[in-house]
PDB file of C-alpha atoms in Angstrom:
ATOM      1  CA  MET V   1       0.000   0.000   0.000  1.00  0.00           C
ATOM      2  CA  VAL V   2       2.744   2.451   0.982  1.00  0.00           C
ATOM      3  CA  LEU V   3       4.790   1.470  -2.045  1.00  0.00           C
ATOM      4  CA  SER V   4       1.892   2.121  -4.446  1.00  0.00           C
ATOM      5  CA  LEU V   5       1.290   5.520  -2.828  1.00  0.00           C
ATOM      6  CA  LYS V   6       4.961   6.430  -3.222  1.00  0.00           C
ATOM      7  CA  LEU V   7       4.901   5.214  -6.816  1.00  0.00           C
ATOM      8  CA  ARG V   8       1.766   7.251  -7.540  1.00  0.00           C
ATOM      9  CA  ASN V   9       3.358  10.397  -6.034  1.00  0.00           C
ATOM     10  CA  ALA V  10       6.552   9.841  -8.029  1.00  0.00           C
ATOM     11  CA  LEU V  11       4.588   9.422 -11.280  1.00  0.00           C
ATOM     12  CA  LYS V  12       2.558  12.513 -10.438  1.00  0.00           C
ATOM     13  CA  LYS V  13       5.720  14.601  -9.882  1.00  0.00           C
ATOM     14  CA  PHE V  14       7.152  13.223 -13.121  1.00  0.00           C
ATOM     15  CA  ALA V  15       3.990  14.132 -15.063  1.00  0.00           C
ATOM     16  CA  VAL V  16       3.907  17.643 -13.615  1.00  0.00           C
ATOM     17  CA  LYS V  17       7.556  18.337 -14.464  1.00  0.00           C
ATOM     18  CA  VAL V  18       7.917  16.591 -17.802  1.00  0.00           C
ATOM     19  CA  LEU V  19       4.452  16.733 -19.292  1.00  0.00           C
ATOM     20  CA  ASP V  20       3.574  20.112 -17.786  1.00  0.00           C
ATOM     21  CA  VAL V  21       0.328  18.728 -16.387  1.00  0.00           C
ATOM     22  CA  ASP V  22      -1.613  21.276 -14.374  1.00  0.00           C
ATOM     23  CA  GLU V  23      -3.887  19.981 -11.639  1.00  0.00           C
ATOM     24  CA  THR V  24      -4.811  23.297 -10.136  1.00  0.00           C
ATOM     25  CA  SER V  25      -8.418  24.196  -9.615  1.00  0.00           C
ATOM     26  CA  VAL V  26     -10.131  27.554  -9.878  1.00  0.00           C
ATOM     27  CA  PRO V  27      -8.443  29.912  -7.382  1.00  0.00           C
ATOM     28  CA  ARG V  28     -11.446  30.519  -5.139  1.00  0.00           C
ATOM     29  CA  ASN V  29      -9.515  32.929  -2.902  1.00  0.00           C
ATOM     30  CA  HIS V  30      -8.846  35.189  -5.919  1.00  0.00           C
ATOM     31  CA  LEU V  31     -12.509  35.144  -6.860  1.00  0.00           C
ATOM     32  CA  ASP V  32     -13.457  35.934  -3.269  1.00  0.00           C
ATOM     33  CA  LEU V  33     -11.027  38.854  -3.291  1.00  0.00           C
ATOM     34  CA  LEU V  34     -12.530  40.267  -6.491  1.00  0.00           C
ATOM     35  CA  ASN V  35     -16.078  39.825  -5.187  1.00  0.00           C
ATOM     36  CA  ASP V  36     -15.099  41.592  -1.977  1.00  0.00           C
ATOM     37  CA  PHE V  37     -13.555  44.402  -4.032  1.00  0.00           C
ATOM     38  CA  LYS V  38     -16.759  44.706  -6.056  1.00  0.00           C
ATOM     39  CA  LYS V  39     -18.798  45.051  -2.852  1.00  0.00           C
ATOM     40  CA  LYS V  40     -16.474  47.749  -1.443  1.00  0.00           C
ATOM     41  CA  PHE V  41     -16.657  50.111  -4.398  1.00  0.00           C
ATOM     42  CA  GLU V  42     -19.765  51.312  -6.127  1.00  0.00           C
ATOM     43  CA  PHE V  43     -19.230  52.095  -9.795  1.00  0.00           C
ATOM     44  CA  ASP V  44     -22.858  52.924 -10.567  1.00  0.00           C
ATOM     45  CA  GLU V  45     -22.670  56.474  -9.254  1.00  0.00           C
ATOM     46  CA  VAL V  46     -22.617  59.230 -11.836  1.00  0.00           C
ATOM     47  CA  PRO V  47     -19.488  61.390 -11.617  1.00  0.00           C
ATOM     48  CA  HIS V  48     -19.962  65.137 -12.053  1.00  0.00           C
ATOM     49  CA  ASN V  49     -16.655  65.915 -13.755  1.00  0.00           C
ATOM     50  CA  ILE V  50     -13.790  64.218 -15.554  1.00  0.00           C
ATOM     51  CA  GLU V  51     -11.554  64.074 -12.451  1.00  0.00           C
ATOM     52  CA  GLU V  52     -14.199  62.131 -10.498  1.00  0.00           C
ATOM     53  CA  PHE V  53     -14.700  59.855 -13.485  1.00  0.00           C
ATOM     54  CA  LEU V  54     -10.954  59.173 -13.803  1.00  0.00           C
ATOM     55  CA  ASP V  55     -10.782  58.401 -10.091  1.00  0.00           C
ATOM     56  CA  MET V  56     -13.686  55.970 -10.479  1.00  0.00           C
ATOM     57  CA  LEU V  57     -11.956  54.332 -13.475  1.00  0.00           C
ATOM     58  CA  ARG V  58      -8.727  54.125 -11.508  1.00  0.00           C
ATOM     59  CA  LYS V  59     -10.489  52.074  -8.836  1.00  0.00           C
ATOM     60  CA  LYS V  60     -12.447  50.037 -11.358  1.00  0.00           C
ATOM     61  CA  HIS V  61      -9.388  49.006 -13.403  1.00  0.00           C
ATOM     62  CA  LEU V  62      -7.131  48.613 -10.328  1.00  0.00           C
ATOM     63  CA  VAL V  63      -4.514  51.124 -11.472  1.00  0.00           C
ATOM     64  CA  ASP V  64      -2.644  53.787  -9.514  1.00  0.00           C
ATOM     65  CA  SER V  65      -3.228  56.764 -11.786  1.00  0.00           C
ATOM     66  CA  ILE V  66      -4.706  57.795 -15.118  1.00  0.00           C
ATOM     67  CA  SER V  67      -3.721  60.955 -16.953  1.00  0.00           C
ATOM     68  CA  VAL V  68      -4.966  62.249 -20.295  1.00  0.00           C
ATOM     69  CA  ALA V  69      -2.686  64.591 -22.233  1.00  0.00           C
ATOM     70  CA  SER V  70      -2.137  66.008 -25.675  1.00  0.00           C
ATOM     71  CA  THR V  71       0.917  65.070 -27.704  1.00  0.00           C
ATOM     72  CA  ASP V  72       2.603  68.379 -26.862  1.00  0.00           C
ATOM     73  CA  GLY V  73       2.570  67.484 -23.148  1.00  0.00           C
ATOM     74  CA  SER V  74      -0.280  69.667 -21.977  1.00  0.00           C
ATOM     75  CA  LEU V  75      -2.419  67.980 -19.348  1.00  0.00           C
ATOM     76  CA  ILE V  76      -6.097  67.521 -20.138  1.00  0.00           C
ATOM     77  CA  SER V  77      -7.084  65.718 -16.942  1.00  0.00           C
ATOM     78  CA  SER V  78      -5.654  63.444 -14.271  1.00  0.00           C
ATOM     79  CA  SER V  79      -6.807  61.222 -11.444  1.00  0.00           C
ATOM     80  CA  ASN V  80      -4.034  62.443  -9.141  1.00  0.00           C
ATOM     81  CA  GLY V  81      -1.981  65.531  -8.373  1.00  0.00           C
ATOM     82  CA  ASN V  82       1.051  64.321 -10.315  1.00  0.00           C
ATOM     83  CA  GLY V  83      -0.638  64.499 -13.721  1.00  0.00           C
ATOM     84  CA  LEU V  84       1.386  67.392 -15.127  1.00  0.00           C
ATOM     85  CA  SER V  85       4.758  65.681 -14.696  1.00  0.00           C
ATOM     86  CA  GLU V  86       3.288  62.391 -15.978  1.00  0.00           C
ATOM     87  CA  SER V  87       1.906  64.123 -19.073  1.00  0.00           C
ATOM     88  CA  LEU V  88       5.221  65.853 -19.822  1.00  0.00           C
ATOM     89  CA  THR V  89       7.235  62.671 -19.308  1.00  0.00           C
ATOM     90  CA  GLY V  90       4.753  60.511 -21.208  1.00  0.00           C
ATOM     91  CA  SER V  91       4.512  62.835 -24.194  1.00  0.00           C
ATOM     92  CA  ALA V  92       8.287  63.302 -24.408  1.00  0.00           C
ATOM     93  CA  LEU V  93       8.906  59.541 -24.304  1.00  0.00           C
ATOM     94  CA  PHE V  94       6.093  58.790 -26.715  1.00  0.00           C
ATOM     95  CA  ASN V  95       7.156  61.457 -29.230  1.00  0.00           C
ATOM     96  CA  TYR V  96      10.728  60.138 -29.128  1.00  0.00           C
ATOM     97  CA  LEU V  97       9.515  56.571 -29.602  1.00  0.00           C
ATOM     98  CA  LYS V  98       7.262  57.649 -32.494  1.00  0.00           C
ATOM     99  CA  SER V  99      10.229  59.294 -34.212  1.00  0.00           C
ATOM    100  CA  GLU V 100      12.298  56.102 -33.910  1.00  0.00           C
ATOM    101  CA  MET V 101       9.486  53.576 -34.422  1.00  0.00           C
ATOM    102  CA  PRO V 102       6.632  55.286 -36.296  1.00  0.00           C
ATOM    103  CA  LYS V 103       4.245  52.317 -36.207  1.00  0.00           C
ATOM    104  CA  SER V 104       4.377  51.884 -32.429  1.00  0.00           C
ATOM    105  CA  GLU V 105       1.085  52.147 -30.590  1.00  0.00           C
ATOM    106  CA  VAL V 106       1.690  51.405 -26.914  1.00  0.00           C
ATOM    107  CA  MET V 107       4.689  52.071 -24.717  1.00  0.00           C
ATOM    108  CA  LEU V 108       5.174  49.950 -21.585  1.00  0.00           C
ATOM    109  CA  ILE V 109       7.979  50.823 -19.193  1.00  0.00           C
ATOM    110  CA  LYS V 110       8.744  48.846 -16.053  1.00  0.00           C
ATOM    111  CA  GLU V 111      10.317  51.018 -13.394  1.00  0.00           C
ATOM    112  CA  LYS V 112       9.151  50.365  -9.853  1.00  0.00           C
ATOM    113  CA  ASP V 113       5.613  50.094 -11.244  1.00  0.00           C
ATOM    114  CA  TRP V 114       4.427  49.996 -14.834  1.00  0.00           C
ATOM    115  CA  PHE V 115       4.265  53.248 -16.793  1.00  0.00           C
ATOM    116  CA  MET V 116       2.066  52.812 -19.867  1.00  0.00           C
ATOM    117  CA  VAL V 117       1.495  55.380 -22.602  1.00  0.00           C
ATOM    118  CA  PHE V 118      -1.182  54.785 -25.205  1.00  0.00           C
ATOM    119  CA  PHE V 119      -2.108  57.045 -28.133  1.00  0.00           C
ATOM    120  CA  TRP V 120      -5.762  57.047 -29.173  1.00  0.00           C
ATOM    121  CA  LYS V 121      -7.906  59.652 -30.976  1.00  0.00           C
ATOM    122  CA  GLN V 122      -5.279  62.416 -30.838  1.00  0.00           C
ATOM    123  CA  LYS V 123      -4.746  62.000 -27.071  1.00  0.00           C
ATOM    124  CA  LEU V 124      -2.168  60.299 -24.897  1.00  0.00           C
ATOM    125  CA  PHE V 125      -3.446  58.125 -22.092  1.00  0.00           C
ATOM    126  CA  ILE V 126      -0.858  57.639 -19.377  1.00  0.00           C
ATOM    127  CA  VAL V 127      -1.477  54.889 -16.837  1.00  0.00           C
ATOM    128  CA  ARG V 128       0.575  53.879 -13.811  1.00  0.00           C
ATOM    129  CA  SER V 129      -0.092  50.489 -12.293  1.00  0.00           C
ATOM    130  CA  PRO V 130       1.579  47.705 -10.296  1.00  0.00           C
ATOM    131  CA  SER V 131       0.848  45.338 -13.201  1.00  0.00           C
ATOM    132  CA  ASN V 132       0.839  46.007 -16.913  1.00  0.00           C
ATOM    133  CA  LEU V 133      -2.352  46.275 -18.939  1.00  0.00           C
ATOM    134  CA  SER V 134      -2.739  44.803 -22.391  1.00  0.00           C
ATOM    135  CA  PRO V 135      -3.321  47.058 -25.401  1.00  0.00           C
ATOM    136  CA  THR V 136      -6.936  45.856 -25.416  1.00  0.00           C
ATOM    137  CA  GLU V 137      -7.434  46.928 -21.791  1.00  0.00           C
ATOM    138  CA  LEU V 138      -5.862  50.299 -22.524  1.00  0.00           C
ATOM    139  CA  THR V 139      -8.168  50.755 -25.524  1.00  0.00           C
ATOM    140  CA  ILE V 140     -11.202  49.965 -23.385  1.00  0.00           C
ATOM    141  CA  LEU V 141     -10.020  52.485 -20.801  1.00  0.00           C
ATOM    142  CA  ALA V 142      -9.574  55.150 -23.484  1.00  0.00           C
ATOM    143  CA  LYS V 143     -13.007  54.398 -24.975  1.00  0.00           C
ATOM    144  CA  GLU V 144     -14.655  54.743 -21.571  1.00  0.00           C
ATOM    145  CA  ILE V 145     -13.030  58.142 -21.077  1.00  0.00           C
ATOM    146  CA  GLU V 146     -13.965  59.334 -24.571  1.00  0.00           C
ATOM    147  CA  GLU V 147     -17.554  58.157 -24.095  1.00  0.00           C
ATOM    148  CA  PHE V 148     -17.827  60.047 -20.803  1.00  0.00           C
ATOM    149  CA  VAL V 149     -16.397  63.215 -22.366  1.00  0.00           C
ATOM    150  CA  SER V 150     -18.748  63.038 -25.366  1.00  0.00           C
ATOM    151  CA  GLN V 151     -21.791  62.469 -23.122  1.00  0.00           C
ATOM    152  CA  HIS V 152     -20.686  65.272 -20.834  1.00  0.00           C
ATOM    153  CA  LYS V 153     -20.401  67.632 -23.828  1.00  0.00           C
ATOM    154  CA  LYS V 154     -23.919  66.707 -24.962  1.00  0.00           C
ATOM    155  CA  THR V 155     -25.407  67.518 -21.550  1.00  0.00           C
ATOM    156  CA  ALA V 156     -23.450  70.777 -21.333  1.00  0.00           C
ATOM    157  CA  ASN V 157     -24.919  72.021 -24.635  1.00  0.00           C
TER     158      ASN V 157
END
């Protein structure tokens, strides 16, 4: 009995290492964490201005900061007080990268955290986060911001 158990464990270790067999189940603790996060923050409230909206998006997408800038470095809006320096740094890096690699779309820089610069509809979106976002996630973030701005313009008129 003990020998068959040892043999089974040895074969299991062999299969995991050599065949790359994955026996993990759904990480319930991660799902519980995300459900708890969802309960803590309400995203259904209507923000009154772009800064409140960016702060809401920051919490929703689990990022540290979001800044929107023009390509010349001027800040349009930011979710934190450091938006001006982020917009200047992001636009300078992005313009340099565009001059060297004209077809580039997204810039990801790993410093202490991730610094991501994404160009979409004549604006730079600068995101700081502990983990990097995919180009698809950055596009969704940019679309959400553009949709809010266009709706806000309609109600202002």
